[in-house]
Amino acid sequence: MEDQAQKLRKMIEEAKKSRQDSGEEIKSLKNSDSRIIAVSSGKGGVGKTSLTVNLAISLAKKGKEVYIIDADLGLANVDVLLGLIPTYTLYHIMSEEKTLDEVVVEGPMGIKVVSGGSGIRELANMSKDKLYSLIKNLQMLNDRADYIFIDTGAGISDVVLSFIKASNDLLVVVSPDPTSITDAYALLKNVSEEQKNISIIVNSVSTKKEADDVFKRLEIVCNSFLKLKINKIGYVLDDSNVRSASRDQKPFYLEYPNSGASNCIELISHRIEKTEDEEDEKIKEKRFANFINKFLSK
Ligand SMILES: Nc1ncnc2c1ncn2[C@@H]1O[C@H](COP(=O)(O)OP(=O)(O)OP(=O)(O)O)[C@@H](O)[C@H]1O
Ligand SMILES: [Mg+2]
């Protein structure tokens, strides 16, 4: 196992070096690695997939190269929400039948989607050393993407939990429903040792005040029992346009650009970009290596 991990680290270094030697122009972040953001929740159905897709589109609209890896087994998957019909999934990458480029489908604003499909079940049962081909393909992504979102399911397997712990950032979606808050706390308790960059989105609220109250409740328990600091990155209003757009398999951010929910998405994507600007260059260069190290150390 250690050998495998070393091999992967070496591969990352070599890929980076050849990229630099060839003077290849790297998208907008230049020498930065992709920022890998896991989106998760304790309770299911709180809006992870809707928010991931629309945030990704909003960042793509600003000229960023954005990928979504759909690791969600929920009913409304990323592809369904966008009306995309992928032929291949993560499974085909892991089984080395297809390359990432053959699996990726393009969505609105040029966002790229890697469908999980049944591959996620396979992934759950796969030993770490079998993930080599997946990581090799993720390395390819690292050369291109500014952001890689991983939309995780609510009922999470060990491998998805590893994604959550290893990601550069974790976005946790909560709703005002009390069980959503207690379930979010349970998730945070599970990952807080390894994952410290945690931001909360409060979804489906009627007012900003309601979002602030929900955040406060979560913040107090995280502070008191986990000694964990969480960031308030934003909220999204409960908006019937979100439901209409998902019924039409269209992103609400493009269908209803002036809706309350779209304005909230705009604010959150602005904050994601802002934290990007503030991050140390040294950390940006090592994001992918850090991801792999953490991912393989479990
Ligand atoms: N802000 C909102 N206003 C109104 N409806 C919303 C909002 N956010 C999400 N929804 C609706 O809630 C439902 C669930 O959303 P979504 O599928 O994104 O949740 P999820 O967390 O990904 O679910 P799962 O855990 O099953 O993967 C969808 O019908 C979606 O349109
Ligand atoms: Mg989902």
Short mmCIF file of C-alpha atoms and ligand atoms in Angstrom, two decimals:
data_model
loop_
_atom_site.label_atom_id
_atom_site.label_comp_id
_atom_site.label_asym_id
_atom_site.label_seq_id
_atom_site.Cartn_x
_atom_site.Cartn_y
_atom_site.Cartn_z
CA MET A 1 0.00 0.00 0.00
CA GLU A 2 2.79 2.38 0.95
CA ASP A 3 4.48 1.56 -2.37
CA GLN A 4 1.35 2.44 -4.23
CA ALA A 5 1.06 5.73 -2.38
CA GLN A 6 4.69 6.58 -3.12
CA LYS A 7 4.17 5.76 -6.77
CA LEU A 8 1.23 8.12 -6.89
CA ARG A 9 3.11 10.94 -5.21
CA LYS A 10 5.97 10.53 -7.66
CA MET A 11 3.51 10.56 -10.53
CA ILE A 12 2.05 13.86 -9.31
CA GLU A 13 5.49 15.45 -9.05
CA GLU A 14 6.46 14.26 -12.52
CA ALA A 15 3.24 15.46 -14.10
CA LYS A 16 3.74 18.86 -12.53
CA LYS A 17 7.34 19.07 -13.65
CA SER A 18 6.57 18.13 -17.25
CA ARG A 19 3.80 20.70 -17.23
CA GLN A 20 6.25 23.36 -16.11
CA ASP A 21 9.03 22.22 -18.48
CA SER A 22 6.74 22.34 -21.49
CA GLY A 23 5.70 25.86 -20.55
CA GLU A 24 2.13 24.69 -21.08
CA GLU A 25 -0.31 27.38 -20.24
CA ILE A 26 -2.52 26.29 -17.44
CA LYS A 27 -6.00 27.73 -17.37
CA SER A 28 -6.78 30.66 -15.16
CA LEU A 29 -5.11 29.48 -11.96
CA LYS A 30 -1.71 28.99 -13.64
CA ASN A 31 0.42 26.93 -11.28
CA SER A 32 -2.31 26.36 -8.75
CA ASP A 33 -3.77 22.94 -8.39
CA SER A 34 -7.51 22.47 -8.81
CA ARG A 35 -9.51 23.27 -5.74
CA ILE A 36 -11.35 20.13 -4.74
CA ILE A 37 -14.59 20.91 -2.93
CA ALA A 38 -16.78 18.18 -1.47
CA VAL A 39 -20.45 19.05 -1.03
CA SER A 40 -22.20 17.00 1.59
CA SER A 41 -25.01 16.95 4.15
CA GLY A 42 -26.11 14.87 7.09
CA LYS A 43 -29.69 14.46 5.98
CA GLY A 44 -30.65 13.68 2.37
CA GLY A 45 -32.73 15.89 0.11
CA VAL A 46 -31.54 19.22 1.48
CA GLY A 47 -30.36 20.59 -1.87
CA LYS A 48 -26.75 19.40 -2.33
CA THR A 49 -27.12 18.54 -5.99
CA SER A 50 -29.14 21.65 -6.90
CA LEU A 51 -26.66 23.94 -5.17
CA THR A 52 -23.57 22.15 -6.55
CA VAL A 53 -24.80 22.35 -10.13
CA ASN A 54 -25.81 26.00 -9.93
CA LEU A 55 -22.67 27.07 -8.08
CA ALA A 56 -20.58 25.27 -10.69
CA ILE A 57 -22.43 27.08 -13.49
CA SER A 58 -22.03 30.41 -11.78
CA LEU A 59 -18.25 29.91 -11.47
CA ALA A 60 -18.08 28.70 -15.09
CA LYS A 61 -19.86 31.88 -16.16
CA LYS A 62 -17.00 33.80 -14.58
CA GLY A 63 -14.59 31.97 -16.88
CA LYS A 64 -13.56 29.13 -14.57
CA GLU A 65 -13.10 25.56 -15.69
CA VAL A 66 -15.39 23.54 -13.43
CA TYR A 67 -15.89 19.80 -13.08
CA ILE A 68 -18.49 17.97 -11.03
CA ILE A 69 -17.94 14.42 -9.91
CA ASP A 70 -21.29 12.98 -9.05
CA ALA A 71 -20.83 10.64 -6.13
CA ASP A 72 -24.48 10.89 -5.12
CA LEU A 73 -26.84 7.94 -5.18
CA GLY A 74 -29.81 10.20 -4.49
CA LEU A 75 -32.76 10.29 -6.84
CA ALA A 76 -32.04 13.60 -8.54
CA ASN A 77 -28.51 13.12 -9.81
CA VAL A 78 -26.44 15.82 -11.47
CA ASP A 79 -27.11 14.41 -14.94
CA VAL A 80 -30.85 14.19 -14.31
CA LEU A 81 -30.95 17.76 -13.04
CA LEU A 82 -29.24 18.95 -16.21
CA GLY A 83 -31.07 16.67 -18.64
CA LEU A 84 -27.77 15.03 -19.61
CA ILE A 85 -27.54 11.39 -20.62
CA PRO A 86 -24.10 10.02 -19.81
CA THR A 87 -23.07 6.77 -21.47
CA TYR A 88 -20.23 5.98 -19.09
CA THR A 89 -19.59 6.50 -15.40
CA LEU A 90 -16.83 6.52 -12.80
CA TYR A 91 -17.05 2.75 -12.89
CA HIS A 92 -15.62 2.69 -16.43
CA ILE A 93 -12.68 4.81 -15.30
CA MET A 94 -11.94 2.53 -12.36
CA SER A 95 -12.17 -0.58 -14.46
CA GLU A 96 -9.84 1.10 -16.97
CA GLU A 97 -12.34 0.57 -19.77
CA LYS A 98 -12.59 4.29 -20.48
CA THR A 99 -10.54 7.40 -19.88
CA LEU A 100 -11.86 10.41 -18.08
CA ASP A 101 -12.29 12.26 -21.37
CA GLU A 102 -14.55 9.52 -22.66
CA VAL A 103 -16.68 9.59 -19.51
CA VAL A 104 -17.09 13.35 -19.10
CA VAL A 105 -20.24 14.98 -20.47
CA GLU A 106 -20.50 18.70 -21.02
CA GLY A 107 -23.28 20.69 -19.40
CA PRO A 108 -24.45 24.31 -19.54
CA MET A 109 -21.75 27.01 -19.57
CA GLY A 110 -19.21 24.31 -20.39
CA ILE A 111 -19.25 22.65 -16.97
CA LYS A 112 -18.03 19.05 -17.12
CA VAL A 113 -19.82 16.24 -15.36
CA VAL A 114 -18.44 12.84 -14.39
CA SER A 115 -21.40 10.66 -13.60
CA GLY A 116 -21.25 8.32 -10.63
CA GLY A 117 -24.03 5.98 -11.60
CA SER A 118 -23.67 2.47 -10.35
CA GLY A 119 -19.93 3.11 -10.20
CA ILE A 120 -20.37 4.59 -6.78
CA ARG A 121 -21.55 1.26 -5.40
CA GLU A 122 -18.48 -0.39 -6.90
CA LEU A 123 -16.33 2.37 -5.48
CA ALA A 124 -17.71 1.68 -2.02
CA ASN A 125 -16.45 -1.87 -2.14
CA MET A 126 -13.15 -1.15 -3.75
CA SER A 127 -9.88 -1.40 -1.88
CA LYS A 128 -7.68 1.69 -1.97
CA ASP A 129 -4.97 0.17 -4.13
CA LYS A 130 -7.56 -0.45 -6.84
CA LEU A 131 -8.22 3.27 -6.98
CA TYR A 132 -5.00 3.85 -8.87
CA SER A 133 -6.68 4.39 -12.21
CA LEU A 134 -9.19 6.79 -10.71
CA ILE A 135 -6.42 8.87 -9.17
CA LYS A 136 -4.39 8.81 -12.37
CA ASN A 137 -7.42 10.24 -14.15
CA LEU A 138 -8.01 12.81 -11.44
CA GLN A 139 -4.44 13.91 -11.98
CA MET A 140 -5.36 14.65 -15.59
CA LEU A 141 -8.20 16.79 -14.31
CA ASN A 142 -5.83 18.66 -12.06
CA ASP A 143 -4.08 20.02 -15.13
CA ARG A 144 -7.27 21.57 -16.41
CA ALA A 145 -9.84 22.30 -13.75
CA ASP A 146 -10.01 25.36 -11.56
CA TYR A 147 -12.64 23.72 -9.38
CA ILE A 148 -13.65 20.11 -8.89
CA PHE A 149 -16.89 19.67 -6.97
CA ILE A 150 -17.68 16.27 -5.51
CA ASP A 151 -21.40 15.90 -4.89
CA THR A 152 -21.59 13.24 -2.20
CA GLY A 153 -24.65 11.29 -1.18
CA ALA A 154 -26.16 11.57 2.25
CA GLY A 155 -25.77 7.92 3.20
CA ILE A 156 -22.04 7.77 2.84
CA SER A 157 -19.69 4.89 2.20
CA ASP A 158 -16.11 4.73 3.44
CA VAL A 159 -14.69 5.82 0.11
CA VAL A 160 -17.00 8.81 -0.14
CA LEU A 161 -16.06 9.66 3.44
CA SER A 162 -12.42 9.59 2.33
CA PHE A 163 -13.28 12.07 -0.43
CA ILE A 164 -14.89 14.34 2.16
CA LYS A 165 -11.91 14.16 4.51
CA ALA A 166 -9.30 14.59 1.78
CA SER A 167 -10.95 17.45 -0.14
CA ASN A 168 -9.44 20.90 0.14
CA ASP A 169 -12.78 22.25 1.34
CA LEU A 170 -16.01 20.80 2.57
CA LEU A 171 -19.33 22.55 1.94
CA VAL A 172 -22.07 21.25 4.20
CA VAL A 173 -25.65 21.97 3.20
CA VAL A 174 -28.22 22.23 5.99
CA SER A 175 -31.87 23.21 5.98
CA PRO A 176 -33.81 24.74 8.88
CA ASP A 177 -35.34 21.34 9.61
CA PRO A 178 -34.09 20.35 13.09
CA THR A 179 -33.15 16.83 11.96
CA SER A 180 -31.04 18.35 9.18
CA ILE A 181 -29.10 20.30 11.81
CA THR A 182 -28.52 17.32 14.11
CA ASP A 183 -27.55 15.15 11.13
CA ALA A 184 -25.12 17.81 9.90
CA TYR A 185 -23.56 17.82 13.36
CA ALA A 186 -23.21 14.02 13.23
CA LEU A 187 -21.45 14.29 9.87
CA LEU A 188 -19.10 17.00 11.13
CA LYS A 189 -18.28 14.94 14.20
CA ASN A 190 -17.29 12.12 11.87
CA VAL A 191 -14.91 14.16 9.74
CA SER A 192 -13.70 16.99 11.99
CA GLU A 193 -10.38 15.33 12.91
CA GLU A 194 -9.17 15.38 9.32
CA GLN A 195 -11.24 18.09 7.67
CA LYS A 196 -10.88 21.61 9.05
CA ASN A 197 -11.94 23.77 6.08
CA ILE A 198 -15.65 23.59 6.61
CA SER A 199 -18.20 26.02 5.24
CA ILE A 200 -21.92 25.89 5.80
CA ILE A 201 -24.68 26.76 3.34
CA VAL A 202 -28.11 27.08 4.89
CA ASN A 203 -30.62 26.20 2.20
CA SER A 204 -34.36 26.74 1.83
CA VAL A 205 -34.75 29.60 4.28
CA SER A 206 -37.39 32.34 4.24
CA THR A 207 -35.09 35.09 5.46
CA LYS A 208 -31.42 35.80 6.09
CA LYS A 209 -32.23 35.91 9.79
CA GLU A 210 -33.51 32.34 9.69
CA ALA A 211 -30.24 31.28 8.04
CA ASP A 212 -28.21 33.11 10.69
CA ASP A 213 -30.16 31.36 13.46
CA VAL A 214 -29.60 27.91 11.93
CA PHE A 215 -25.90 28.63 11.50
CA LYS A 216 -25.62 29.85 15.09
CA ARG A 217 -27.17 26.65 16.44
CA LEU A 218 -24.68 24.54 14.52
CA GLU A 219 -21.77 26.80 15.39
CA ILE A 220 -22.46 26.56 19.13
CA VAL A 221 -22.45 22.75 19.22
CA CYS A 222 -19.41 22.53 16.93
CA ASN A 223 -17.53 24.97 19.14
CA SER A 224 -18.52 23.39 22.43
CA PHE A 225 -18.25 19.70 21.66
CA LEU A 226 -15.85 19.43 18.73
CA LYS A 227 -13.73 22.57 19.21
CA LEU A 228 -14.38 23.03 15.51
CA LYS A 229 -14.62 26.37 13.76
CA ILE A 230 -17.10 26.47 10.88
CA ASN A 231 -17.50 29.23 8.29
CA LYS A 232 -20.73 30.81 7.24
CA ILE A 233 -20.41 30.99 3.47
CA GLY A 234 -24.01 31.83 2.65
CA TYR A 235 -27.63 30.83 2.43
CA VAL A 236 -30.15 30.15 -0.30
CA LEU A 237 -33.76 31.28 -0.10
CA ASP A 238 -36.57 28.81 -0.47
CA ASP A 239 -37.68 29.61 -4.00
CA SER A 240 -40.34 27.96 -6.17
CA ASN A 241 -38.16 28.70 -9.22
CA VAL A 242 -35.70 26.09 -7.94
CA ARG A 243 -38.42 23.44 -7.99
CA SER A 244 -39.74 24.51 -11.42
CA ALA A 245 -36.26 24.49 -12.92
CA SER A 246 -35.47 21.04 -11.55
CA ARG A 247 -38.77 19.73 -12.91
CA ASP A 248 -37.69 21.04 -16.32
CA GLN A 249 -34.19 19.60 -15.84
CA LYS A 250 -32.68 23.07 -16.24
CA PRO A 251 -30.37 24.97 -13.86
CA PHE A 252 -32.31 27.67 -12.01
CA TYR A 253 -29.32 30.02 -12.13
CA LEU A 254 -29.68 30.23 -15.92
CA GLU A 255 -33.46 29.84 -16.18
CA TYR A 256 -34.30 32.40 -13.51
CA PRO A 257 -31.19 34.56 -13.22
CA ASN A 258 -32.96 37.26 -11.23
CA SER A 259 -34.63 34.96 -8.73
CA GLY A 260 -33.88 35.11 -5.02
CA ALA A 261 -32.13 31.73 -5.14
CA SER A 262 -29.91 32.82 -8.07
CA ASN A 263 -28.85 35.98 -6.24
CA CYS A 264 -27.87 33.84 -3.26
CA ILE A 265 -25.83 31.51 -5.50
CA GLU A 266 -24.07 34.53 -6.97
CA LEU A 267 -23.04 35.67 -3.49
CA ILE A 268 -21.74 32.25 -2.49
CA SER A 269 -19.74 31.80 -5.69
CA HIS A 270 -18.28 35.25 -5.17
CA ARG A 271 -17.17 34.19 -1.68
CA ILE A 272 -15.65 30.97 -2.99
CA GLU A 273 -13.60 33.03 -5.44
CA LYS A 274 -12.64 35.48 -2.75
CA THR A 275 -11.24 32.78 -0.46
CA GLU A 276 -9.34 31.61 -3.53
CA ASP A 277 -7.65 34.99 -3.85
CA GLU A 278 -6.75 35.01 -0.18
CA GLU A 279 -5.20 31.56 -0.11
CA ASP A 280 -1.45 31.23 0.11
CA GLU A 281 0.29 30.36 -3.20
CA LYS A 282 2.28 27.64 -1.45
CA ILE A 283 -0.93 25.90 -0.39
CA LYS A 284 -2.46 26.28 -3.86
CA GLU A 285 0.51 24.50 -5.43
CA LYS A 286 0.10 21.53 -3.14
CA ARG A 287 -3.64 21.06 -3.11
CA PHE A 288 -3.65 17.95 -5.22
CA ALA A 289 -0.72 16.36 -3.42
CA ASN A 290 -2.46 17.07 -0.11
CA PHE A 291 -5.64 15.53 -1.41
CA ILE A 292 -3.87 12.35 -2.49
CA ASN A 293 -1.86 12.10 0.72
CA LYS A 294 -4.96 12.37 2.85
CA PHE A 295 -6.97 10.13 0.59
CA LEU A 296 -4.41 7.36 0.73
CA SER A 297 -3.58 7.67 4.41
CA LYS A 298 -6.90 6.24 5.60
N1 LIG B 1 -33.67 26.68 -2.22
C1 LIG B 1 -34.61 25.83 -2.63
N2 LIG B 1 -35.90 26.24 -2.82
C2 LIG B 1 -36.84 25.38 -3.26
N3 LIG B 1 -36.61 24.08 -3.53
C3 LIG B 1 -35.36 23.61 -3.36
C4 LIG B 1 -34.29 24.44 -2.90
N4 LIG B 1 -33.16 23.69 -2.86
C5 LIG B 1 -33.50 22.44 -3.25
N5 LIG B 1 -34.82 22.38 -3.56
C6 LIG B 1 -35.57 21.20 -4.04
O1 LIG B 1 -35.38 20.15 -3.09
C7 LIG B 1 -35.31 18.90 -3.75
C8 LIG B 1 -34.06 18.17 -3.30
O2 LIG B 1 -32.92 18.84 -3.79
P1 LIG B 1 -31.59 18.05 -4.20
O3 LIG B 1 -31.91 16.88 -5.05
O4 LIG B 1 -30.65 19.06 -4.73
O5 LIG B 1 -31.14 17.55 -2.75
P2 LIG B 1 -29.94 16.55 -2.38
O6 LIG B 1 -29.44 16.98 -1.07
O7 LIG B 1 -28.98 16.47 -3.50
O8 LIG B 1 -30.74 15.17 -2.26
P3 LIG B 1 -30.10 13.69 -2.09
O9 LIG B 1 -29.65 13.56 -0.68
O10 LIG B 1 -31.25 12.79 -2.45
O11 LIG B 1 -28.98 13.60 -3.08
C9 LIG B 1 -35.35 19.19 -5.24
O12 LIG B 1 -36.64 18.96 -5.73
C10 LIG B 1 -35.01 20.66 -5.34
O13 LIG B 1 -35.60 21.27 -6.46
MG MG B 2 -28.29 14.84 -4.59
#
